[in-house]
Short mmCIF file of C-alpha atoms in Angstrom, two decimals:
data_model
loop_
_atom_site.label_atom_id
_atom_site.label_comp_id
_atom_site.label_asym_id
_atom_site.label_seq_id
_atom_site.Cartn_x
_atom_site.Cartn_y
_atom_site.Cartn_z
CA UNK A 1208 46.22 -28.25 6.62
CA UNK A 1209 43.99 -29.83 9.24
CA UNK A 1210 43.84 -26.58 11.22
CA UNK A 1211 42.76 -24.67 8.13
CA UNK A 1212 40.13 -27.21 7.08
CA UNK A 1213 38.71 -27.49 10.61
CA UNK A 1214 38.47 -23.73 11.00
CA UNK A 1215 36.82 -23.30 7.60
CA UNK A 1216 34.18 -25.90 8.51
CA UNK A 1217 33.27 -23.81 11.56
CA UNK A 1218 32.98 -20.63 9.50
CA UNK A 1219 30.95 -22.35 6.79
CA UNK A 1220 28.29 -23.50 9.21
CA UNK A 1221 27.48 -19.93 10.19
CA UNK A 1222 27.91 -18.39 6.74
CA UNK A 1223 25.45 -20.85 5.21
CA UNK A 1224 22.79 -19.60 7.64
CA UNK A 1225 23.56 -15.99 6.67
CA UNK A 1226 23.52 -16.83 2.95
CA UNK A 1227 20.16 -18.53 3.32
CA UNK A 1228 18.72 -15.47 5.10
CA UNK A 1229 20.16 -12.96 2.60
CA UNK A 1230 19.19 -14.55 -0.68
CA UNK A 1231 17.68 -17.57 -2.32
CA UNK A 1232 21.04 -19.05 -3.25
CA UNK A 1233 20.14 -22.52 -2.03
CA UNK A 1234 16.92 -22.64 -4.03
CA UNK A 1235 19.01 -23.62 -7.04
CA UNK A 1236 22.21 -24.74 -5.33
CA UNK A 1237 22.73 -27.79 -3.17
CA UNK A 1238 23.09 -26.67 0.44
CA UNK A 1239 24.44 -30.00 1.66
CA UNK A 1240 28.08 -30.44 2.56
CA UNK A 1241 29.43 -32.20 0.68
CA UNK A 1242 27.19 -31.60 -2.31
CA UNK A 1243 26.24 -34.28 -4.79
CA UNK A 1244 28.68 -33.47 -7.59
CA UNK A 1245 26.60 -35.41 -10.10
CA UNK A 1246 23.71 -32.93 -9.84
CA UNK A 1247 23.14 -29.54 -11.41
CA UNK A 1248 22.55 -28.04 -7.96
CA UNK A 1249 25.77 -29.49 -6.53
CA UNK A 1250 27.82 -28.32 -9.47
CA UNK A 1251 26.25 -24.84 -9.30
CA UNK A 1252 27.34 -24.50 -5.67
CA UNK A 1253 30.93 -25.53 -6.40
CA UNK A 1254 31.20 -23.26 -9.44
CA UNK A 1255 29.87 -20.37 -7.38
CA UNK A 1256 32.65 -20.87 -4.83
CA UNK A 1257 35.25 -21.20 -7.61
CA UNK A 1258 34.26 -17.80 -8.91
CA UNK A 1259 34.75 -16.27 -5.44
CA UNK A 1260 38.31 -17.66 -5.45
CA UNK A 1261 38.99 -16.00 -8.78
CA UNK A 1262 37.58 -12.68 -7.57
CA UNK A 1263 39.84 -12.73 -4.50
CA UNK A 1264 42.92 -13.46 -6.60
CA UNK A 1265 41.98 -10.55 -8.87
CA UNK A 1266 41.59 -8.33 -5.81
CA UNK A 1267 45.07 -9.33 -4.63
CA UNK A 1268 46.53 -8.42 -7.99
CA UNK A 1269 44.84 -5.02 -7.78
CA UNK A 1270 46.16 -4.13 -4.31
CA UNK A 1271 48.62 -1.33 -3.72
CA UNK A 1272 50.24 -2.83 -0.62
CA UNK A 1273 51.67 -6.27 0.09
CA UNK A 1274 49.63 -6.52 3.31
CA UNK A 1275 46.38 -5.94 1.43
CA UNK A 1276 47.40 -8.43 -1.26
CA UNK A 1277 48.21 -11.05 1.37
CA UNK A 1278 44.79 -10.56 2.96
CA UNK A 1279 43.09 -11.07 -0.40
CA UNK A 1280 45.11 -14.21 -1.15
CA UNK A 1281 44.15 -15.55 2.27
CA UNK A 1282 40.51 -14.79 1.37
CA UNK A 1283 41.00 -16.81 -1.82
CA UNK A 1284 42.34 -19.67 0.29
CA UNK A 1285 39.27 -19.44 2.56
CA UNK A 1286 36.96 -19.81 -0.44
CA UNK A 1287 39.13 -22.49 -2.02
CA UNK A 1288 39.13 -24.61 1.13
CA UNK A 1289 35.35 -24.19 1.36
CA UNK A 1290 35.11 -25.30 -2.28
CA UNK A 1291 37.16 -28.40 -1.42
CA UNK A 1292 35.07 -29.22 1.66
CA UNK A 1293 31.89 -28.67 -0.34
CA UNK A 1294 33.26 -31.06 -2.99
CA UNK A 1295 33.93 -33.75 -0.40
CA UNK A 1296 37.69 -33.29 -0.07
CA UNK A 1297 39.48 -32.85 3.22
CA UNK A 1298 43.02 -32.15 4.34
CA UNK A 1299 44.04 -35.78 3.81
CA UNK A 1300 43.56 -35.32 0.06
CA UNK A 1301 46.42 -32.81 -0.02
CA UNK A 1302 50.10 -32.98 0.71
CA UNK A 1303 51.24 -31.32 3.94
CA UNK A 1304 51.89 -27.60 3.60
CA UNK A 1305 55.61 -28.15 4.21
CA UNK A 1306 55.82 -30.44 1.18
CA UNK A 1307 53.92 -27.96 -1.00
CA UNK A 1308 56.13 -25.09 0.16
CA UNK A 1309 59.31 -27.11 -0.52
CA UNK A 1310 58.10 -27.70 -4.07
CA UNK A 1311 57.20 -24.02 -4.46
CA UNK A 1312 60.69 -22.99 -3.36
CA UNK A 1313 62.29 -25.50 -5.74
CA UNK A 1314 60.23 -24.70 -8.83
CA UNK A 1315 59.76 -20.95 -8.67
CA UNK A 1316 57.22 -19.52 -11.07
CA UNK A 1317 56.74 -15.85 -11.82
CA UNK A 1318 53.68 -14.04 -10.49
CA UNK A 1319 51.93 -14.19 -13.87
CA UNK A 1320 52.73 -17.90 -14.30
CA UNK A 1321 51.40 -18.63 -10.80
CA UNK A 1322 48.15 -16.81 -11.56
CA UNK A 1323 47.83 -18.49 -14.94
CA UNK A 1324 48.46 -21.99 -13.58
CA UNK A 1325 46.03 -21.49 -10.69
CA UNK A 1326 43.30 -20.31 -13.07
CA UNK A 1327 44.09 -23.08 -15.54
CA UNK A 1328 43.80 -25.90 -13.01
CA UNK A 1329 40.77 -24.46 -11.24
CA UNK A 1330 39.09 -23.88 -14.60
CA UNK A 1331 39.90 -27.38 -15.79
CA UNK A 1332 38.46 -28.85 -12.59
CA UNK A 1333 35.27 -26.81 -13.07
CA UNK A 1334 35.13 -27.92 -16.70
CA UNK A 1335 34.74 -31.49 -15.45
CA UNK A 1336 31.32 -30.45 -14.11
CA UNK A 1337 29.19 -30.85 -17.23
CA UNK A 1338 25.65 -30.71 -15.82
CA UNK A 1339 23.99 -27.44 -16.82
CA UNK A 1340 20.44 -26.22 -16.20
CA UNK A 1341 19.75 -26.11 -19.95
CA UNK A 1342 20.91 -29.68 -20.61
CA UNK A 1343 18.59 -32.66 -20.45
CA UNK A 1344 21.41 -35.18 -20.37
CA UNK A 1345 23.45 -35.51 -17.22
CA UNK A 1346 27.06 -36.54 -17.14
CA UNK A 1347 28.57 -38.09 -14.01
CA UNK A 1348 31.75 -36.47 -12.74
CA UNK A 1349 35.05 -38.25 -13.11
CA UNK A 1350 35.86 -37.56 -9.47
CA UNK A 1351 39.52 -38.56 -9.72
CA UNK A 1352 40.22 -36.09 -12.53
CA UNK A 1353 38.18 -33.40 -10.75
CA UNK A 1354 40.08 -33.90 -7.49
CA UNK A 1355 43.44 -33.89 -9.27
CA UNK A 1356 42.57 -30.50 -10.75
CA UNK A 1357 41.72 -29.08 -7.32
CA UNK A 1358 44.93 -30.46 -5.83
CA UNK A 1359 47.00 -28.80 -8.56
CA UNK A 1360 45.02 -25.56 -8.23
CA UNK A 1361 45.75 -25.41 -4.49
CA UNK A 1362 49.44 -25.94 -5.12
CA UNK A 1363 49.46 -22.97 -7.49
CA UNK A 1364 47.34 -20.86 -5.14
CA UNK A 1365 49.96 -21.46 -2.43
CA UNK A 1366 52.64 -20.63 -4.98
CA UNK A 1367 50.81 -17.36 -5.57
CA UNK A 1368 50.71 -16.73 -1.82
CA UNK A 1369 54.46 -17.29 -1.81
CA UNK A 1370 54.86 -14.69 -4.56
CA UNK A 1371 52.95 -12.26 -2.34
CA UNK A 1372 55.41 -12.82 0.51
CA UNK A 1373 53.68 -15.60 2.45
CA UNK A 1374 56.84 -17.70 2.43
CA UNK A 1375 56.30 -20.31 5.15
CA UNK A 1376 53.50 -22.67 6.17
CA UNK A 1377 53.49 -21.07 9.63
CA UNK A 1378 52.99 -17.61 8.16
CA UNK A 1379 50.16 -18.90 5.95
CA UNK A 1380 48.42 -20.58 8.88
CA UNK A 1381 48.82 -17.48 11.07
CA UNK A 1382 47.40 -15.19 8.38
CA UNK A 1383 44.59 -17.63 7.67
CA UNK A 1384 43.66 -17.94 11.35
CA UNK A 1385 43.84 -14.18 11.79
CA UNK A 1386 41.39 -13.65 8.94
CA UNK A 1387 39.21 -16.48 10.22
CA UNK A 1388 38.93 -14.65 13.54
CA UNK A 1389 37.95 -11.44 11.73
CA UNK A 1390 35.30 -13.41 9.81
CA UNK A 1391 34.00 -14.96 13.05
CA UNK A 1392 33.69 -11.50 14.60
CA UNK A 1393 31.92 -10.24 11.51
CA UNK A 1394 29.41 -13.09 11.83
CA UNK A 1395 28.72 -12.09 15.43
CA UNK A 1396 28.09 -8.42 14.68
CA UNK A 1397 26.09 -9.02 11.51
CA UNK A 1398 28.62 -7.57 9.06
#
């Protein structure tokens, strides 16, 4: 997990610059890492990233080849790890990939159950973020419940990766690093 988190931090640094140049996203979202989860701006940033994760999972489900689906699931993992980093979590908050994969192998869920459980836990974590632009009262985040939701969501996202044929931690890391390199190259050429 450390390799994945470290690599995502490198990518984030450059993508935040690009995001700031392309749109006014940080005018209403917290651009700090980690964000202040007790603010509207911090919660807006995290929810934005959560939606990207959902989009990538939907793309994977819509693919016609296993290779394309794996790439989209890896994209979802990229956004999910960024969401975690942005929320103040790091690799030490999660079990090692080997432990997660052992659990996935032991308690096999169907593809639809994996998708459903990922969306459920990610959605429940986002539902802990109660500060909205239209509200005048602000509710502090129960960080322990929020983190627990993200931890469960990652487990089910990896379970989904397993369902798409990413069956070992090594394979996941290799696919992740391969896509990270593509993203780095895209940053260099202005994609």
